[in-house]
Coordinates of C-alpha atoms and ligand atoms in Angstrom, one line a residue:
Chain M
X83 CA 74.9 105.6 70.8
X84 CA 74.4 107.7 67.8
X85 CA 78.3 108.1 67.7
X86 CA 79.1 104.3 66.4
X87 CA 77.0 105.2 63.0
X88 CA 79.7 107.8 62.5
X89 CA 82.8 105.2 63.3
X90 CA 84.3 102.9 60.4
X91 CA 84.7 98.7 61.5
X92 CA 86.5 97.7 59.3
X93 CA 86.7 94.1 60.9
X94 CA 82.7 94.5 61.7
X95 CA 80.2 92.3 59.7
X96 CA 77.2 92.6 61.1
X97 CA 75.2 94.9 63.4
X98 CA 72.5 93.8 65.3
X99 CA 69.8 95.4 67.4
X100 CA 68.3 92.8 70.0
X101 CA 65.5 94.2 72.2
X102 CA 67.3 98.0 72.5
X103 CA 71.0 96.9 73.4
X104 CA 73.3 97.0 70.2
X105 CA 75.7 93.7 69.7
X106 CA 78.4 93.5 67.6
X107 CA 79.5 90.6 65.6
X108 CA 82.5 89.5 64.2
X109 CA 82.8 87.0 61.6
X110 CA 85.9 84.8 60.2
X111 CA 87.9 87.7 58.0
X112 CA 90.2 87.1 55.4
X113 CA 92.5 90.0 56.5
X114 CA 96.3 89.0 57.2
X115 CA 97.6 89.9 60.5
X116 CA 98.5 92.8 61.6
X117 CA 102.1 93.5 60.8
X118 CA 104.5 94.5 63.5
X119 CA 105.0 98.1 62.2
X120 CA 101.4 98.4 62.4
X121 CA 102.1 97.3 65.9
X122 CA 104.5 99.4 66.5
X123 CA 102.8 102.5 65.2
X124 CA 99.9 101.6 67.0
X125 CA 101.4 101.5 70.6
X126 CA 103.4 105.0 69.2
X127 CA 100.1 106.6 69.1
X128 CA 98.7 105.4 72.4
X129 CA 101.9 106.4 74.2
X130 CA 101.6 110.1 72.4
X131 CA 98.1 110.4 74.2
X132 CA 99.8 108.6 77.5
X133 CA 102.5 111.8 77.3
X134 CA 100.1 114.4 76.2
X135 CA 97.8 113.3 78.8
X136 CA 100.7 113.3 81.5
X137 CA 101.7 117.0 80.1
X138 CA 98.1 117.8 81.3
X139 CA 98.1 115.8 84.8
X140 CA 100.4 117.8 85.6
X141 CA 99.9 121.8 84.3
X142 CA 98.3 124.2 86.5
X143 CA 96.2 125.4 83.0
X144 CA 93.1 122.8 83.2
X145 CA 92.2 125.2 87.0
X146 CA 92.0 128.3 87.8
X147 CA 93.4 128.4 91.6
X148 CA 97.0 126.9 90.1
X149 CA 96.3 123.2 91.0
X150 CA 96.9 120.7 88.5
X151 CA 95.4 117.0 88.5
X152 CA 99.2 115.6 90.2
X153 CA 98.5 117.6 93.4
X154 CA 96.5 115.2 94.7
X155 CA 97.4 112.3 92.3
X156 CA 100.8 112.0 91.4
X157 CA 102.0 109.3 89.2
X158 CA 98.0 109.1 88.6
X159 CA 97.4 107.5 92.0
X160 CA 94.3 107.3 93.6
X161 CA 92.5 107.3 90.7
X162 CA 92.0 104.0 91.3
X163 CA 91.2 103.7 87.2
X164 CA 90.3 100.3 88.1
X165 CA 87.5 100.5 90.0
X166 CA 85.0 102.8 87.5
X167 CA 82.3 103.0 86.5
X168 CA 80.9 103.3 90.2
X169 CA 79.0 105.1 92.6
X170 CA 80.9 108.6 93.5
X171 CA 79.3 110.7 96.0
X172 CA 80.8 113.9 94.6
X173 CA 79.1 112.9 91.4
X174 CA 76.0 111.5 93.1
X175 CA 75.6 108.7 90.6
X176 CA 77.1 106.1 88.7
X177 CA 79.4 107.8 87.0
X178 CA 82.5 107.1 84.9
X179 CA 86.5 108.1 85.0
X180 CA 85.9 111.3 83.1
X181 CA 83.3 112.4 84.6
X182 CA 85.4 112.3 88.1
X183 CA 88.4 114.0 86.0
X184 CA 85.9 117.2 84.9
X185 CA 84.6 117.2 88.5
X186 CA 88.2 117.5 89.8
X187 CA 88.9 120.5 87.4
X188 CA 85.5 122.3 88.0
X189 CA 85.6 121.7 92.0
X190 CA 89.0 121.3 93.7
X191 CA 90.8 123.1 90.9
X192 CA 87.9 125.4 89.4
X193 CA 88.4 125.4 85.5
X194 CA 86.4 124.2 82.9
X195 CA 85.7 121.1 82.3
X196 CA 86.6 118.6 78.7
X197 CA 84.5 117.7 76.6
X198 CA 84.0 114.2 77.0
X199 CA 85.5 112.8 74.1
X200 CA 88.1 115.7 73.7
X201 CA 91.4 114.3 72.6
X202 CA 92.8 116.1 75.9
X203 CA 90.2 113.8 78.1
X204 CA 91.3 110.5 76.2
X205 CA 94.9 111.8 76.5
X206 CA 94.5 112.2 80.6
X207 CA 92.3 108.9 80.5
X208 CA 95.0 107.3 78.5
X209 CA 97.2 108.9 81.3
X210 CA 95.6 107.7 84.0
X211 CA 94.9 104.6 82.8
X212 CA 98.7 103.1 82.0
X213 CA 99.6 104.5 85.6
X214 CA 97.5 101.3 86.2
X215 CA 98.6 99.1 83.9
X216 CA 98.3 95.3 85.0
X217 CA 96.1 96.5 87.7
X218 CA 93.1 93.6 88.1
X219 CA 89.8 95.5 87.4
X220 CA 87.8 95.7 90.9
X221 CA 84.5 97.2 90.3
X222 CA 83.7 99.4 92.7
X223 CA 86.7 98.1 95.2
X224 CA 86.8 100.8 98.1
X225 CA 90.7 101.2 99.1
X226 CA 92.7 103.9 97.5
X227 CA 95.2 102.1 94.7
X228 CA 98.8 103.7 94.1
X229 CA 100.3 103.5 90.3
X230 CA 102.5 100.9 89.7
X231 CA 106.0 101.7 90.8
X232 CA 107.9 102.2 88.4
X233 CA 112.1 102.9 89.6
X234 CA 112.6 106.3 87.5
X235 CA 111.1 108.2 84.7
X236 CA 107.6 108.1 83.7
X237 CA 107.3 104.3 83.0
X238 CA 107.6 104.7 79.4
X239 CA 110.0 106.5 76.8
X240 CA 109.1 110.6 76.3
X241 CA 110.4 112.3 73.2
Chain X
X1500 CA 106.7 138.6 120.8
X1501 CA 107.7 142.3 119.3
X1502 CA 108.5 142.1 115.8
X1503 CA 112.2 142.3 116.1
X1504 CA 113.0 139.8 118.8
X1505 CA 111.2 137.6 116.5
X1506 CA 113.9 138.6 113.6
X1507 CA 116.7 138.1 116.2
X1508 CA 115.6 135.0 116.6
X1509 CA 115.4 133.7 113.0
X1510 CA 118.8 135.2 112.4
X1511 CA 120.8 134.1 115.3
X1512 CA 120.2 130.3 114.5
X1513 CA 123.3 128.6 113.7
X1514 CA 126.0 131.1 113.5
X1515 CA 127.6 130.0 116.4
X1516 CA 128.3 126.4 114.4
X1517 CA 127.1 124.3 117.7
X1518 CA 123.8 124.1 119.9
X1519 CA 122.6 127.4 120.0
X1520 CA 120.7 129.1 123.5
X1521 CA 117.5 130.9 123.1
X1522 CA 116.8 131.8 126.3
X1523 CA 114.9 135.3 127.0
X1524 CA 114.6 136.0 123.4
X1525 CA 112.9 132.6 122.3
X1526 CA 110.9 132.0 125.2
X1527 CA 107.2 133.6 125.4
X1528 CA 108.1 134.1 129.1
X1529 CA 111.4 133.7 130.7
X1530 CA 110.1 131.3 133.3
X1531 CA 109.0 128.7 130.3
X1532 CA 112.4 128.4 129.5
X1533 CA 115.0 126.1 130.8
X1534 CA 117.2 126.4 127.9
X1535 CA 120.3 127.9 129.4
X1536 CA 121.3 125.0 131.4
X1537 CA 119.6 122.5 128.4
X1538 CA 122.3 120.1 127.9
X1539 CA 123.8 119.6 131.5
X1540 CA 120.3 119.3 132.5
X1541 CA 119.6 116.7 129.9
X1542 CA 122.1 114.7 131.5
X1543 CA 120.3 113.8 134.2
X1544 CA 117.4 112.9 132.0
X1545 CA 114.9 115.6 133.3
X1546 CA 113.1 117.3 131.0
X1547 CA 110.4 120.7 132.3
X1548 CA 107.3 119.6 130.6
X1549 CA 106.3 121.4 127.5
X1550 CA 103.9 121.0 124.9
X1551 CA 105.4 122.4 121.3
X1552 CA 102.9 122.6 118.2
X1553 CA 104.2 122.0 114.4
X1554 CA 103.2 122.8 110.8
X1555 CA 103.8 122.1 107.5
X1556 CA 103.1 122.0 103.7
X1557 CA 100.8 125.3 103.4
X1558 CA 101.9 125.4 99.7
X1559 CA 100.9 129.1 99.3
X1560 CA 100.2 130.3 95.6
X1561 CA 100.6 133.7 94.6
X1562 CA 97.0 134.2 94.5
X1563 CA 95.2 136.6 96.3
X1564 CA 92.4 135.0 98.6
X1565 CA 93.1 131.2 97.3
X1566 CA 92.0 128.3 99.6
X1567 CA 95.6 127.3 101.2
X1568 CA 95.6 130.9 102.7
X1569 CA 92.2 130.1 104.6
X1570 CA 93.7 126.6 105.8
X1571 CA 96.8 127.7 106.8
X1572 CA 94.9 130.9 108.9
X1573 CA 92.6 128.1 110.3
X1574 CA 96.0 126.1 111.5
X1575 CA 97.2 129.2 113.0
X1576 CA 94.2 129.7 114.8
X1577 CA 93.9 126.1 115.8
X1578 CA 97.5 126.1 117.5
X1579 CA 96.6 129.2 119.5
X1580 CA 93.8 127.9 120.8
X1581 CA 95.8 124.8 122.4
X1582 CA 95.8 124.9 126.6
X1583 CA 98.1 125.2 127.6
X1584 CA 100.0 126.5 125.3
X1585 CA 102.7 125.7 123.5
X1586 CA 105.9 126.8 124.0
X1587 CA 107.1 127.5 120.7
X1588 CA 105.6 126.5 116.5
X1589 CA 108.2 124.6 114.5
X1590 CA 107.6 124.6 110.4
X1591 CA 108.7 121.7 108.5
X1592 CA 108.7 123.3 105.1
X1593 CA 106.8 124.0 101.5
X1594 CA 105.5 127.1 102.9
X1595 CA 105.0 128.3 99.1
X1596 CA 104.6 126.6 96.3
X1597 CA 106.2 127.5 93.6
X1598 CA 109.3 129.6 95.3
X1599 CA 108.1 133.1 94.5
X1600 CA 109.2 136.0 97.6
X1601 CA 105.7 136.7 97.4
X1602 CA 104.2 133.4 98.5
X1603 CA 106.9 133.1 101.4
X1604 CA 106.1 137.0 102.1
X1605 CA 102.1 136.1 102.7
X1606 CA 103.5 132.6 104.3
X1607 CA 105.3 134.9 106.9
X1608 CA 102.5 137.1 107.6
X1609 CA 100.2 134.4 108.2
X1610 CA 102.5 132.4 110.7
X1611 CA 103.5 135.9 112.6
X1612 CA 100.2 135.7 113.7
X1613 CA 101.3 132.8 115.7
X1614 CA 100.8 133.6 119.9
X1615 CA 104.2 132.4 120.4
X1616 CA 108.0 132.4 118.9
X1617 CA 108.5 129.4 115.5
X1618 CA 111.5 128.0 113.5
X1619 CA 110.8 126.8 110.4
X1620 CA 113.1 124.9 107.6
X1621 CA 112.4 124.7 103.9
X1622 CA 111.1 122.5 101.3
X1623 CA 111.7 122.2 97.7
X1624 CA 108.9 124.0 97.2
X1625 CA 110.5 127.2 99.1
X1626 CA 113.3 126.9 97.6
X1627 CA 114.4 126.0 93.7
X1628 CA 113.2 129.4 92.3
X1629 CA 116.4 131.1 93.4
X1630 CA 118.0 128.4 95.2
X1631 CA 116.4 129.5 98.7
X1632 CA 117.8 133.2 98.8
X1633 CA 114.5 134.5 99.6
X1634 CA 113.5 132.3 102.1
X1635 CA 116.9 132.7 103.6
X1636 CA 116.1 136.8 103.6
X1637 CA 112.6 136.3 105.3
X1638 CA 113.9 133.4 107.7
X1639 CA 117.5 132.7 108.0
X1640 CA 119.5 129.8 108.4
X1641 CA 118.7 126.9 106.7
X1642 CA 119.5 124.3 109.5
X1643 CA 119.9 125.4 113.5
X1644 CA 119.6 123.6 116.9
X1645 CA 118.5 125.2 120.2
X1646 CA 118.1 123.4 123.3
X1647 CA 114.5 123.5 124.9
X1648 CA 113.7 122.7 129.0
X1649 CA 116.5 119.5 128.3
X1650 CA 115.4 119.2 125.1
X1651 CA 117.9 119.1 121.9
X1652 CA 116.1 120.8 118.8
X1653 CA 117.9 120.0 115.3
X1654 CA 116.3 121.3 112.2
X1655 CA 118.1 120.6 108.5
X1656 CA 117.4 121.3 105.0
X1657 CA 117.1 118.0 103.6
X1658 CA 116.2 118.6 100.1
X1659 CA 119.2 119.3 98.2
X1660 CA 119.6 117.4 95.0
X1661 CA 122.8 117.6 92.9
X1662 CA 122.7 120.3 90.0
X1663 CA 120.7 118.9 87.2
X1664 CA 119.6 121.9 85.4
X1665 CA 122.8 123.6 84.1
X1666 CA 123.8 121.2 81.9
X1667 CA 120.3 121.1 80.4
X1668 CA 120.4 125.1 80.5
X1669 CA 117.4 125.5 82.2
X1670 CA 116.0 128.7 83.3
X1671 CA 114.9 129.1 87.3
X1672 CA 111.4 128.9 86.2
X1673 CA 111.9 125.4 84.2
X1674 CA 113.9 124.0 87.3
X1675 CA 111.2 125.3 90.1
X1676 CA 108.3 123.6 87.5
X1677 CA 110.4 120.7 87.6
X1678 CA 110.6 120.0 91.4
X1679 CA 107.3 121.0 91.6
X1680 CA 106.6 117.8 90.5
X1681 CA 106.7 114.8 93.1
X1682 CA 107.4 112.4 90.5
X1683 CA 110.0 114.6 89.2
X1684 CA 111.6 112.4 86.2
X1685 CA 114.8 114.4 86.2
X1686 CA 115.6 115.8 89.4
X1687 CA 116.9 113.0 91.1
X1688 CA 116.8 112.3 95.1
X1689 CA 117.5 114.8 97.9
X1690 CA 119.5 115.1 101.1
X1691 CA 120.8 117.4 103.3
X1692 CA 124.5 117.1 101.6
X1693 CA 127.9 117.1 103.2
X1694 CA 128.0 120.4 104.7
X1695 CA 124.9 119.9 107.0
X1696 CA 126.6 116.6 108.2
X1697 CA 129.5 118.0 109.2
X1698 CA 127.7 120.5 110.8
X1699 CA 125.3 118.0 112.6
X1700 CA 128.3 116.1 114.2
X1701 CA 129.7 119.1 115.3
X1702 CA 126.1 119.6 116.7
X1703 CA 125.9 116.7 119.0
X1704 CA 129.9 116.0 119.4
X1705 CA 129.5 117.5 123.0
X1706 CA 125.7 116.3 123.5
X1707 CA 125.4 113.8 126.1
X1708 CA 124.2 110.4 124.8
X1709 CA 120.8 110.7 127.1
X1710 CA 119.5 113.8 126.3
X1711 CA 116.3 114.2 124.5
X1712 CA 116.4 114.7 121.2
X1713 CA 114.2 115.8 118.6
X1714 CA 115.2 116.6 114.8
X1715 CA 113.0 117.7 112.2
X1716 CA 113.6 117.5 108.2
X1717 CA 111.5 117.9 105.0
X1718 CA 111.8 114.7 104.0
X1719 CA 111.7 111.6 106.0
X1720 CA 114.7 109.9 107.4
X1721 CA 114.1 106.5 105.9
X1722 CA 113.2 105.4 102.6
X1723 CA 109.8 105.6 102.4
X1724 CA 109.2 105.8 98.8
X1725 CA 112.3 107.4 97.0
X1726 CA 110.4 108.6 93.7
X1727 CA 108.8 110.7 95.3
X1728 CA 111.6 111.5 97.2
X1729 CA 109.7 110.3 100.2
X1730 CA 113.3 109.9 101.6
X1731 CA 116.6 111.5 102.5
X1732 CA 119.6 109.9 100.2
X1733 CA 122.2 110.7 103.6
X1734 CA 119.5 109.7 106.2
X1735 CA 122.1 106.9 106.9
X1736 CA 124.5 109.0 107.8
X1737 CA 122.5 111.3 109.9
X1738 CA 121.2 108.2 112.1
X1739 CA 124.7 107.3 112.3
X1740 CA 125.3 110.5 113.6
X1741 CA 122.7 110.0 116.3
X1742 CA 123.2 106.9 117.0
X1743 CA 124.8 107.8 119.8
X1744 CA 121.5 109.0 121.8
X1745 CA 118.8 107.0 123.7
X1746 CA 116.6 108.3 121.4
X1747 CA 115.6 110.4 119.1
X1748 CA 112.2 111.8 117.9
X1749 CA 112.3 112.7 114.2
X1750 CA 109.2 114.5 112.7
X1751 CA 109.1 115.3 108.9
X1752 CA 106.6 117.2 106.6
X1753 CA 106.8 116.4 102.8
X1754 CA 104.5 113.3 102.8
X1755 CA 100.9 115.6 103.7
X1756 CA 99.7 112.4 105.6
X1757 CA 99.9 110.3 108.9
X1758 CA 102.6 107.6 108.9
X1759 CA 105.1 106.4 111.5
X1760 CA 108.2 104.4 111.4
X1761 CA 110.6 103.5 113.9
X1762 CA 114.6 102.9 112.9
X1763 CA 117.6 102.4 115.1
X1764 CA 116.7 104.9 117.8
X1765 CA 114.8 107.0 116.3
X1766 CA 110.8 107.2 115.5
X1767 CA 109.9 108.8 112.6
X1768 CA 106.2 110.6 112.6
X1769 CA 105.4 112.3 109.4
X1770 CA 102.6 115.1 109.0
X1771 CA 99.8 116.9 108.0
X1772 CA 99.5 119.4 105.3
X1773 CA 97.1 122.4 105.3
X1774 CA 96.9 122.1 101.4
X1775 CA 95.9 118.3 100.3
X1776 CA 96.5 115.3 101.5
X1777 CA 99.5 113.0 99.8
X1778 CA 98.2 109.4 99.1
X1779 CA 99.7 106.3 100.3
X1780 CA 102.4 105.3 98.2
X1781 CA 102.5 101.9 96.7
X1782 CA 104.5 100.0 99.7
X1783 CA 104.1 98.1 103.1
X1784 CA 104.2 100.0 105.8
X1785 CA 105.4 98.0 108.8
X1786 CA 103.0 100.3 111.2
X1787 CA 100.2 100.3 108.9
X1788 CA 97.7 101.0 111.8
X1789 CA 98.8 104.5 112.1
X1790 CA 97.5 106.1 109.1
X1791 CA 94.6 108.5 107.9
X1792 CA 91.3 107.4 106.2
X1793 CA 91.3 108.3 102.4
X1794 CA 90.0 112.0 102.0
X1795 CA 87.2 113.3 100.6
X1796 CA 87.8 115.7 97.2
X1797 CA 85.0 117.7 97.9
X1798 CA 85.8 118.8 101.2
X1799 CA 88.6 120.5 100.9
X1800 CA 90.3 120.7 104.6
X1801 CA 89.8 116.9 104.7
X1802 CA 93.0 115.0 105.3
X1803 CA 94.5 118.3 106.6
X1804 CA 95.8 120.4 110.7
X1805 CA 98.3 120.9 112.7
X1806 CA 100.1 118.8 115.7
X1807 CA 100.9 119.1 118.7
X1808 CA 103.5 117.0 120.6
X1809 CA 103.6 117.2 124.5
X1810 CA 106.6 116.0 126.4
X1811 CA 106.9 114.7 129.7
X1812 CA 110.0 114.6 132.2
X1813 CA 110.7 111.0 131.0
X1814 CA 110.4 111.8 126.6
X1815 CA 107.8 110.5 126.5
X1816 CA 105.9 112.0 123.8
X1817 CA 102.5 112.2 122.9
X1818 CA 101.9 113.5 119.4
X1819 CA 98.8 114.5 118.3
X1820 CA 97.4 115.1 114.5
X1821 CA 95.4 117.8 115.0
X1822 CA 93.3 116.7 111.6
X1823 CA 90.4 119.0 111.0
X1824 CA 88.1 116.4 110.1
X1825 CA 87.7 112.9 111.2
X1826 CA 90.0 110.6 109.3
X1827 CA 92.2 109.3 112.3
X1828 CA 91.2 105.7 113.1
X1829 CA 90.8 105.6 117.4
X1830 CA 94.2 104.1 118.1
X1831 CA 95.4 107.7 117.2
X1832 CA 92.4 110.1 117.7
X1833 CA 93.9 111.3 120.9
X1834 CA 97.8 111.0 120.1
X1835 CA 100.3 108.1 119.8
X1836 CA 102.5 107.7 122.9
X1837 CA 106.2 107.7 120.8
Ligands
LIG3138 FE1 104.6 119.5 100.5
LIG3139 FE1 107.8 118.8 99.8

């Protein structure tokens, strides 16, 4: 956890520690609304990372044998993004989204792997992740999920 | 099979516009092959028993010594172990990936290694590099038919989309990287076009309406799941077209998985990859019992093999996923009577 003393809450009041686990409070804040630009610019940014990280589903540069991620999972199905964190043979643990996206590019396509909180990973979690959108979380559920259909495009506007 | 019987009989597909004869050139052995007298025979239902084999989807990179070579060796080697053995290999497509000469070239050596003669058709993955011109220099026609101990053999080229790189001015490259993609966003859906269904009425104008038939496409011939062009936009017309026939076996690479469909006449058996296995698409499949279990990532010929399909004097057909591992559930581990 020694990231969160780096990271600015601006909404955050008051930290506590309770017996090791760290909780987060938020109290009554005087701060208007957000206002729909900041909306708006908001969602922008999110669906830059959702492109970015589609750009990187899909290139053959993450490997080293020419596979890229949408092989195996196009539209970013059978990710099932819904289901982590779990139990993953390959990973032989409880492990998390990412952690099954570096696997992928170190086994099946043999590059290097992301660092975890790369902005590439977040963009191909961010990827993965609105592939799924509306999808109930299932912890663990063990049936393959396809993306939401979606009739043409990528589901969202591209620049 | 001598080298250049073998080119003979990749080039002499369709010239002749109708059902084409392969007899003593296709054939491993002239007695396996009834093929002169294919259609009048046909009319009196009788087919010679024969066992064919297929494969599809190697998606070969031009990379020396990558994984898909080994697979794709394996499938060879599988399909010339089968006893007895089959009469004859037919490819359903993506032998490269990424349309370079080079991946078809290595594609070709590997499947001449085959014990017995093969036609194959192409995917978009053979093909939007230089709009198929060196597939069509390695293996010829694009669509054929032969007839086969009373069988009628159609193969097509179903994945023709109209031109949607010129006006966008890409380059070959950009347009190959484009299809390349199964969720292509720009490319648009596929079929065999106009031509190919003049040519296939042609085909089967003079075929009589019980003969045996058996037609093989990229894509599958009902919609599936369209984006990812799990479908063939004209696959209407081209059950129209064999309407006409007591029925009609219609196997189709393109989807890397098990799934079956019946429509009209025909049933509809898609196939295995030797490179990964496709996921289930999110839709309802009416025969949702024939399907493969989920693969695993780590081994990498899970989910993957050859077929064969065995034939009896009546068409009835077994066909049988060859899967290299054990994802068929047991209502298909030994073949599914179609
Ligand atoms: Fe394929
Ligand atoms: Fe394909």
């Amino acid at each position: 956890m020694k990231k969160v003393r780096n990271m600015s809450f601006a909404a955050v009041t008051s930290v506590i520690v309770v017996s090791g686990a760290l909780i987060i409070t938020s109290m009554a804040q005087a701060k208007p609304p957000r206002s729909e630009t900041q909306i708006a610019q908001e969602r922008a940014a999110l669906m830059t990372a959702v492109a970015k990280g589609d750009d990187l589903w899909h290139s053959a540069k993450l490997g080293n044998n020419g596979l890229a991620c949408a092989n195996c999972h196009p539209d970013g199905s059978a990710t099932n993004v819904h289901t982590w964190p779990k139990f993953q043979t390959n990973l032989g643990k409880v492990g998390t989204l990412r952690e099954m996206i570096n696997w992928c590019i170190a086994v099946p396509m043999q590059g290097r792997i992301l660092e975890y909180d790369s902005e590439e990973m977040i963009a191909m979690e961010a990827y993965a992740t609105f592939t799924h959108r509306g999808v109930a979380i299932a912890p663990a559920k063990d049936e393959q999920h396809g993306a939401v259909p979606v009739k043409s495009g990528p589901g969202y506007p591209r620049h | 099979m001598k080298k250049i019987s073998r080119r003979q009989f990749l080039g002499m597909t369709t010239k002749a516009g109708a059902a084409t004869v392969f007899a003593g050139i296709f054939a491993p052995s002239a007695s396996s092959m009834l093929g002169l007298g294919g259609v009048a025979e046909a009319a009196t239902k009788k087919i010679k028993p024969f066992t064919f084999a297929v494969l599809t989807d190697a998606h070969l990179y031009d990379i020396a010594d990558h994984k898909f070579d080994h697979i794709l060796e394996k499938a060879v080697s599988d399909v010339n172990s089968i006893k007895p053995r089959p009469d004859f290999v037919l490819y359903a497509g993506d032998l490269g990936q990424s349309g370079k000469k080079d991946e078809l070239i290595k594609g070709k050596k590997i499947l001449d290694k085959l014990k017995m003669p093969y036609k194959i058709i192409p995917g978009e993955h053979d093909y939007y590099l230089d709009m198929g011109q060196a597939w069509r220099g390695l293996f010829g026609d694009e669509h054929w038919s032969f007839n086969h101990n009373g069988v009628h053999f159609i193969g097509m080229n179903s994945i023709l989309v109209p031109d949607f790189w010129t006006l966008k001015g890409l380059t070959p490259k950009e347009r190959m990287g484009m299809m390349e993609e199964l969720e292509c966003h720009n490319c648009g859906a596929w079929g065999v076009g106009e031509k190919q269904l003049d040519w296939l009425a042609r085909d089967v104008r003079n075929v009589s309406p019980d003969t045996p038939v058996i037609i093989m496409t990229h894509s599958p011939l009902w919609d599936y799941y369209p984006r990812w062009n799990f479908q063939t936009y004209d696959a209407p017309q081209i059950r129209e077209t064999l309407r006409k026939f007591d029925k009609v076996i219609a196997i189709h690479g393109h989807v890397h998985q098990v799934v079956y469909n019946e429509i009209d006449n025909i049933r509809s058996c898609g196939l295995l990859s030797t490179s990964w296995p496709w996921p289930y698409p999110p839709v309802e499949l009416e025969y949702s019992h024939i399907k493969q279990r989920r693969a695993d990532p780590g081994d990498f010929e899970d989910g993957l093999g050859g077929h064969d399909i065995a034939l009896n004097a009546d068409f009835d057909a077994i066909v049988h996923w060859r899967e290299f591992s054990d994802l068929l559930p047991d209502n298909i581990k030994k073949g599914l009577k179609v």
